[in-house]
Amino acid sequence: MDFVNSVLIYGAEVVLWVWDILSTFFGWLWGSLDAILNPILSPLLAFLNPICTWLGDVVYAVLSPFPVWVGLTVISAVTGVVMLIAFRHTSNQKAIGKVKDDIKANLLALKLYKDELRITFLSQARLLWAIVRLQRYVLTPVLVMALPMMLALAQMGIRYQWRPLRSGEQTLIKMSFAPGAGKSVEVSIEPHPGMVVEVGPVPGGDLWVWRIHGGVPGRHTLKFHVAGETLEKELVVGDGFERVSALRPNARWTEQLFHPVERRLAAGAPVRSIEILYPSVDSWVRGADYWVVTFFIVSMVAALILAPVFKVRF
């Protein structure tokens, strides 16, 4: 029993050691990639987000007479078709067709010559090489479509992930500061009919918190006074299906990507973000997190059904 316990302990230590190495490597890789991407994507998203939000408002205004799930289904199907067409024009369809033919030929060889050891090994090697080549041809259009897809998903997220605050419903507002900047700063919020402050601000080092409840329905602009500077944050109160901005982001490209509605805070400013904890949308089809599942299922089904029509191979 002692031997078994020792093996289990040493095995667990090895697993943890490998995990630490992998975590450190991927952390370093992401940090390096982020340092390269942020100077490029941060100003690009600052330019693109207002345009995408306006386009999103137009699209959802057209779909507003229909049930929300119908709009999600239509947008998902149309996105699948658009991505299908984009894949056709950004990929090497001839090369993909040739690679898939090679895969079929080697699979057939494995079946026909399963007793010939040399042919089996050669077919397996060729099959693996064909799969690698196929991934290369598929990766190029995926990289081309990554940013447009993320912009579209962000516009869907601000509508399906959260819902507006209802009148009388409680929530929190969080203001996050740069390390050390929130300890000696004066913060206040202007009274507004869109909300009633119950408690706050409650300082917590670099995080200040207010507890509020919703007031008059509508799309409101809250004003915060921070060390002589005025910062704004959108608040949406109501019962209908509307887009909400949960976070006013800083200059990091990742925050701008997932919270595209409001203008980014200035780089180097003491305030890093202003967040309103909106309730999640409650639905198994179009609710928080579930809308992503619906989107990918509908878009993939639409793409697979229409792939022969557009003569797309992938």
Short mmCIF file of C-alpha atoms in Angstrom, two decimals:
data_model
loop_
_atom_site.label_atom_id
_atom_site.label_comp_id
_atom_site.label_asym_id
_atom_site.label_seq_id
_atom_site.Cartn_x
_atom_site.Cartn_y
_atom_site.Cartn_z
CA MET A 1 0.00 0.00 0.00
CA ASP A 2 2.89 2.36 0.80
CA PHE A 3 4.34 1.68 -2.64
CA VAL A 4 1.02 2.49 -4.33
CA ASN A 5 0.68 5.69 -2.31
CA SER A 6 4.21 6.73 -3.24
CA VAL A 7 3.56 6.11 -6.91
CA LEU A 8 0.35 8.14 -6.76
CA ILE A 9 2.05 11.01 -4.92
CA TYR A 10 5.02 11.14 -7.29
CA GLY A 11 2.69 10.80 -10.27
CA ALA A 12 0.60 13.73 -9.04
CA GLU A 13 3.76 15.79 -8.52
CA VAL A 14 4.90 15.06 -12.07
CA VAL A 15 1.49 16.06 -13.44
CA LEU A 16 1.57 19.32 -11.46
CA TRP A 17 5.13 19.99 -12.61
CA VAL A 18 4.18 19.47 -16.26
CA TRP A 19 1.08 21.63 -15.79
CA ASP A 20 3.18 24.45 -14.30
CA ILE A 21 5.55 24.30 -17.26
CA LEU A 22 2.69 24.37 -19.77
CA SER A 23 0.94 27.20 -17.91
CA THR A 24 4.15 29.23 -17.81
CA PHE A 25 4.84 28.62 -21.50
CA PHE A 26 1.36 29.49 -22.70
CA GLY A 27 1.24 32.48 -20.35
CA TRP A 28 4.48 33.75 -21.85
CA LEU A 29 3.20 33.02 -25.37
CA TRP A 30 -0.06 34.90 -24.77
CA GLY A 31 1.78 37.82 -23.12
CA SER A 32 4.10 38.13 -26.10
CA LEU A 33 1.22 37.87 -28.57
CA ASP A 34 -0.83 40.41 -26.61
CA ALA A 35 2.07 42.86 -26.57
CA ILE A 36 2.22 42.64 -30.37
CA LEU A 37 -1.52 42.76 -31.02
CA ASN A 38 -2.60 45.49 -28.58
CA PRO A 39 -0.91 48.46 -30.35
CA ILE A 40 -2.56 47.31 -33.60
CA LEU A 41 -6.00 46.13 -32.51
CA SER A 42 -6.74 48.71 -29.80
CA PRO A 43 -6.99 51.73 -32.17
CA LEU A 44 -8.55 49.53 -34.87
CA LEU A 45 -11.34 48.42 -32.53
CA ALA A 46 -11.83 51.98 -31.31
CA PHE A 47 -12.60 52.84 -34.94
CA LEU A 48 -14.62 49.74 -35.88
CA ASN A 49 -16.78 49.31 -32.76
CA PRO A 50 -19.00 52.40 -33.27
CA ILE A 51 -19.61 51.37 -36.89
CA CYS A 52 -20.46 47.79 -35.92
CA THR A 53 -22.76 48.96 -33.11
CA TRP A 54 -24.62 51.24 -35.52
CA LEU A 55 -24.98 48.40 -38.03
CA GLY A 56 -26.15 46.10 -35.25
CA ASP A 57 -28.80 48.61 -34.18
CA VAL A 58 -30.06 48.82 -37.77
CA VAL A 59 -30.23 45.01 -38.15
CA TYR A 60 -32.05 44.50 -34.86
CA ALA A 61 -34.43 47.37 -35.61
CA VAL A 62 -35.44 45.50 -38.79
CA LEU A 63 -35.91 42.27 -36.79
CA SER A 64 -37.73 43.94 -33.87
CA PRO A 65 -41.28 43.01 -35.06
CA PHE A 66 -40.40 39.29 -34.78
CA PRO A 67 -39.84 37.15 -31.65
CA VAL A 68 -36.30 37.36 -30.30
CA TRP A 69 -35.53 33.70 -31.08
CA VAL A 70 -36.51 34.26 -34.72
CA GLY A 71 -34.00 37.11 -34.99
CA LEU A 72 -31.26 34.94 -33.47
CA THR A 73 -32.05 32.11 -35.90
CA VAL A 74 -32.06 34.38 -38.94
CA ILE A 75 -28.82 36.12 -37.97
CA SER A 76 -27.12 32.77 -37.26
CA ALA A 77 -28.19 31.29 -40.61
CA VAL A 78 -27.18 34.40 -42.57
CA THR A 79 -23.82 34.48 -40.78
CA GLY A 80 -23.25 30.84 -41.69
CA VAL A 81 -23.91 31.60 -45.37
CA VAL A 82 -21.69 34.70 -45.34
CA MET A 83 -18.85 32.76 -43.70
CA LEU A 84 -19.34 29.98 -46.27
CA ILE A 85 -18.97 32.42 -49.17
CA ALA A 86 -16.00 34.09 -47.48
CA PHE A 87 -14.37 30.68 -46.97
CA ARG A 88 -14.76 29.89 -50.66
CA HIS A 89 -13.05 33.10 -51.78
CA THR A 90 -10.26 33.12 -49.18
CA SER A 91 -9.27 29.45 -49.40
CA ASN A 92 -7.52 27.41 -52.05
CA GLN A 93 -10.47 25.25 -53.09
CA LYS A 94 -8.50 23.36 -55.72
CA ALA A 95 -5.79 22.40 -53.22
CA ILE A 96 -8.38 21.41 -50.59
CA GLY A 97 -10.10 19.18 -53.14
CA LYS A 98 -6.80 17.50 -54.04
CA VAL A 99 -5.91 16.92 -50.38
CA LYS A 100 -9.32 15.40 -49.64
CA ASP A 101 -8.92 13.10 -52.64
CA ASP A 102 -5.52 12.03 -51.25
CA ILE A 103 -7.13 11.29 -47.88
CA LYS A 104 -9.81 9.13 -49.52
CA ALA A 105 -7.21 7.30 -51.62
CA ASN A 106 -5.03 6.47 -48.61
CA LEU A 107 -8.03 5.36 -46.55
CA LEU A 108 -8.98 3.04 -49.40
CA ALA A 109 -5.40 1.75 -49.57
CA LEU A 110 -5.47 0.97 -45.84
CA LYS A 111 -8.64 -1.05 -46.36
CA LEU A 112 -7.48 -2.92 -49.48
CA TYR A 113 -3.88 -3.64 -48.45
CA LYS A 114 -4.29 -4.20 -44.71
CA ASP A 115 -2.15 -7.35 -44.94
CA GLU A 116 0.75 -5.55 -46.67
CA LEU A 117 2.78 -4.02 -43.83
CA ARG A 118 4.91 -1.71 -46.01
CA ILE A 119 1.94 -0.32 -47.91
CA THR A 120 0.03 0.16 -44.66
CA PHE A 121 2.83 2.24 -43.10
CA LEU A 122 3.24 4.31 -46.27
CA SER A 123 -0.50 4.95 -46.48
CA GLN A 124 -0.65 5.96 -42.82
CA ALA A 125 2.25 8.40 -43.28
CA ARG A 126 0.67 9.88 -46.41
CA LEU A 127 -2.67 10.12 -44.63
CA LEU A 128 -1.16 12.05 -41.71
CA TRP A 129 0.70 14.38 -44.08
CA ALA A 130 -2.51 15.01 -46.05
CA ILE A 131 -4.35 15.90 -42.83
CA VAL A 132 -1.58 18.36 -41.90
CA ARG A 133 -1.80 19.97 -45.35
CA LEU A 134 -5.58 20.21 -45.05
CA GLN A 135 -5.28 22.05 -41.73
CA ARG A 136 -2.88 24.50 -43.38
CA TYR A 137 -5.32 25.28 -46.18
CA VAL A 138 -8.21 25.65 -43.73
CA LEU A 139 -6.26 27.83 -41.28
CA THR A 140 -5.77 30.73 -43.71
CA PRO A 141 -9.47 31.55 -44.22
CA VAL A 142 -10.14 30.98 -40.52
CA LEU A 143 -7.55 33.64 -39.62
CA VAL A 144 -9.01 36.01 -42.23
CA MET A 145 -12.54 35.59 -40.86
CA ALA A 146 -11.57 35.64 -37.14
CA LEU A 147 -11.90 39.39 -36.54
CA PRO A 148 -15.20 39.88 -38.46
CA MET A 149 -16.66 36.87 -36.66
CA MET A 150 -15.61 38.19 -33.25
CA LEU A 151 -17.08 41.62 -34.04
CA ALA A 152 -20.39 39.99 -35.00
CA LEU A 153 -20.43 37.81 -31.88
CA ALA A 154 -19.72 40.85 -29.69
CA GLN A 155 -22.76 42.63 -31.15
CA MET A 156 -24.88 39.58 -30.42
CA GLY A 157 -23.47 39.23 -26.91
CA ILE A 158 -24.51 42.73 -25.81
CA ARG A 159 -28.08 41.80 -26.70
CA TYR A 160 -28.40 38.14 -25.72
CA GLN A 161 -25.98 37.82 -22.80
CA TRP A 162 -27.54 40.46 -20.52
CA ARG A 163 -30.89 42.22 -20.20
CA PRO A 164 -31.74 45.76 -19.00
CA LEU A 165 -32.16 46.47 -15.31
CA ARG A 166 -35.81 46.58 -14.31
CA SER A 167 -37.31 49.42 -12.28
CA GLY A 168 -36.76 48.68 -8.60
CA GLU A 169 -34.31 45.83 -9.31
CA GLN A 170 -31.04 45.91 -7.38
CA THR A 171 -27.55 45.63 -8.81
CA LEU A 172 -23.98 46.84 -8.32
CA ILE A 173 -21.82 49.37 -10.11
CA LYS A 174 -18.08 48.69 -9.92
CA MET A 175 -15.32 51.17 -10.71
CA SER A 176 -11.89 49.57 -11.07
CA PHE A 177 -8.69 51.61 -10.68
CA ALA A 178 -5.11 51.05 -11.68
CA PRO A 179 -3.02 49.49 -8.89
CA GLY A 180 -2.64 52.03 -6.09
CA ALA A 181 -4.70 54.72 -7.83
CA GLY A 182 -7.95 54.15 -5.94
CA LYS A 183 -6.67 54.63 -2.40
CA SER A 184 -6.42 58.44 -2.27
CA VAL A 185 -8.94 59.58 -4.87
CA GLU A 186 -12.31 61.28 -4.43
CA VAL A 187 -15.21 59.64 -6.27
CA SER A 188 -18.86 60.66 -6.54
CA ILE A 189 -21.81 59.98 -8.80
CA GLU A 190 -24.39 62.54 -9.90
CA PRO A 191 -28.01 61.81 -8.92
CA HIS A 192 -30.00 60.52 -11.88
CA PRO A 193 -33.66 59.51 -12.33
CA GLY A 194 -32.55 56.30 -14.00
CA MET A 195 -31.25 54.86 -10.74
CA VAL A 196 -31.35 55.28 -6.97
CA VAL A 197 -28.15 54.83 -4.97
CA GLU A 198 -28.82 52.65 -1.92
CA VAL A 199 -25.26 52.23 -0.65
CA GLY A 200 -21.99 53.72 -1.75
CA PRO A 201 -19.51 54.48 -2.84
CA VAL A 202 -17.82 51.79 -0.80
CA PRO A 203 -14.04 52.02 -1.27
CA GLY A 204 -12.08 48.80 -1.41
CA GLY A 205 -8.58 49.80 -2.40
CA ASP A 206 -8.60 49.78 -6.20
CA LEU A 207 -12.29 48.83 -6.46
CA TRP A 208 -15.16 51.18 -5.57
CA VAL A 209 -18.71 49.82 -5.42
CA TRP A 210 -22.24 51.27 -5.39
CA ARG A 211 -25.43 49.35 -4.75
CA ILE A 212 -28.31 50.81 -6.73
CA HIS A 213 -31.75 49.93 -7.98
CA GLY A 214 -33.34 50.80 -11.29
CA GLY A 215 -35.40 53.95 -11.64
CA VAL A 216 -37.14 55.51 -14.62
CA PRO A 217 -37.06 53.24 -17.71
CA GLY A 218 -34.87 54.41 -20.57
CA ARG A 219 -31.31 54.63 -21.85
CA HIS A 220 -29.48 56.89 -19.41
CA THR A 221 -26.01 58.41 -19.08
CA LEU A 222 -24.53 58.31 -15.58
CA LYS A 223 -21.81 60.79 -14.66
CA PHE A 224 -19.00 60.01 -12.24
CA HIS A 225 -16.63 62.62 -10.83
CA VAL A 226 -13.18 61.17 -10.26
CA ALA A 227 -10.39 63.48 -9.05
CA GLY A 228 -11.85 66.48 -10.88
CA GLU A 229 -12.58 64.53 -14.07
CA THR A 230 -16.06 63.54 -15.31
CA LEU A 231 -16.56 60.02 -16.67
CA GLU A 232 -19.76 58.71 -18.24
CA LYS A 233 -21.36 55.25 -18.21
CA GLU A 234 -24.50 54.09 -19.97
CA LEU A 235 -27.33 52.59 -17.92
CA VAL A 236 -30.35 50.86 -19.49
CA VAL A 237 -33.53 50.37 -17.48
CA GLY A 238 -36.57 48.61 -18.91
CA ASP A 239 -38.41 45.36 -19.60
CA GLY A 240 -37.86 44.92 -23.34
CA PHE A 241 -35.18 43.35 -25.52
CA GLU A 242 -32.40 45.95 -25.79
CA ARG A 243 -28.64 46.02 -26.05
CA VAL A 244 -26.80 46.84 -22.86
CA SER A 245 -23.20 47.80 -22.21
CA ALA A 246 -22.08 45.96 -19.11
CA LEU A 247 -18.58 47.47 -19.12
CA ARG A 248 -16.93 50.65 -20.27
CA PRO A 249 -13.53 49.21 -21.21
CA ASN A 250 -10.00 50.48 -21.03
CA ALA A 251 -7.55 50.56 -23.93
CA ARG A 252 -6.91 46.79 -23.86
CA TRP A 253 -8.04 45.26 -27.15
CA THR A 254 -9.57 42.24 -25.44
CA GLU A 255 -11.93 44.39 -23.35
CA GLN A 256 -12.86 46.53 -26.33
CA LEU A 257 -13.62 43.43 -28.38
CA PHE A 258 -16.15 42.01 -25.90
CA HIS A 259 -17.62 45.37 -24.81
CA PRO A 260 -17.95 47.37 -28.02
CA VAL A 261 -20.65 49.92 -27.22
CA GLU A 262 -18.96 52.64 -25.18
CA ARG A 263 -15.87 54.63 -25.98
CA ARG A 264 -12.74 53.25 -24.35
CA LEU A 265 -11.23 54.97 -21.32
CA ALA A 266 -7.99 56.81 -21.94
CA ALA A 267 -4.81 54.76 -21.78
CA GLY A 268 -2.93 55.51 -18.59
CA ALA A 269 -6.02 56.91 -16.83
CA PRO A 270 -6.45 55.97 -13.14
CA VAL A 271 -9.85 54.39 -13.85
CA ARG A 272 -9.48 51.04 -15.62
CA SER A 273 -13.15 50.19 -16.12
CA ILE A 274 -16.72 51.00 -15.03
CA GLU A 275 -19.01 47.99 -14.83
CA ILE A 276 -22.73 47.52 -14.21
CA LEU A 277 -23.74 44.00 -13.18
CA TYR A 278 -26.74 43.50 -15.45
CA PRO A 279 -28.87 40.38 -14.94
CA SER A 280 -28.36 37.55 -17.42
CA VAL A 281 -30.99 36.77 -20.04
CA ASP A 282 -33.00 33.74 -18.89
CA SER A 283 -33.74 31.44 -21.84
CA TRP A 284 -32.65 27.98 -22.98
CA VAL A 285 -32.43 29.14 -26.60
CA ARG A 286 -31.45 32.81 -26.64
CA GLY A 287 -30.35 33.33 -23.04
CA ALA A 288 -26.96 33.95 -21.50
CA ASP A 289 -24.38 31.44 -22.82
CA TYR A 290 -27.08 29.37 -24.58
CA TRP A 291 -27.33 31.85 -27.46
CA VAL A 292 -23.75 30.91 -28.44
CA VAL A 293 -24.77 27.24 -28.73
CA THR A 294 -27.80 28.18 -30.83
CA PHE A 295 -25.66 30.41 -33.03
CA PHE A 296 -23.03 27.78 -33.81
CA ILE A 297 -25.54 24.99 -34.40
CA VAL A 298 -27.72 27.05 -36.77
CA SER A 299 -24.79 28.64 -38.61
CA MET A 300 -22.99 25.30 -39.11
CA VAL A 301 -26.16 23.54 -40.27
CA ALA A 302 -26.85 26.35 -42.76
CA ALA A 303 -23.26 26.18 -44.03
CA LEU A 304 -23.31 22.39 -44.41
CA ILE A 305 -26.64 22.38 -46.23
CA LEU A 306 -25.64 25.14 -48.65
CA ALA A 307 -22.03 24.06 -49.21
CA PRO A 308 -22.93 22.01 -52.34
CA VAL A 309 -24.96 24.94 -53.70
CA PHE A 310 -22.00 27.30 -53.47
CA LYS A 311 -19.54 24.51 -54.43
CA VAL A 312 -17.46 24.88 -51.29
CA ARG A 313 -15.13 22.16 -50.04
CA PHE A 314 -13.71 22.13 -46.51
#
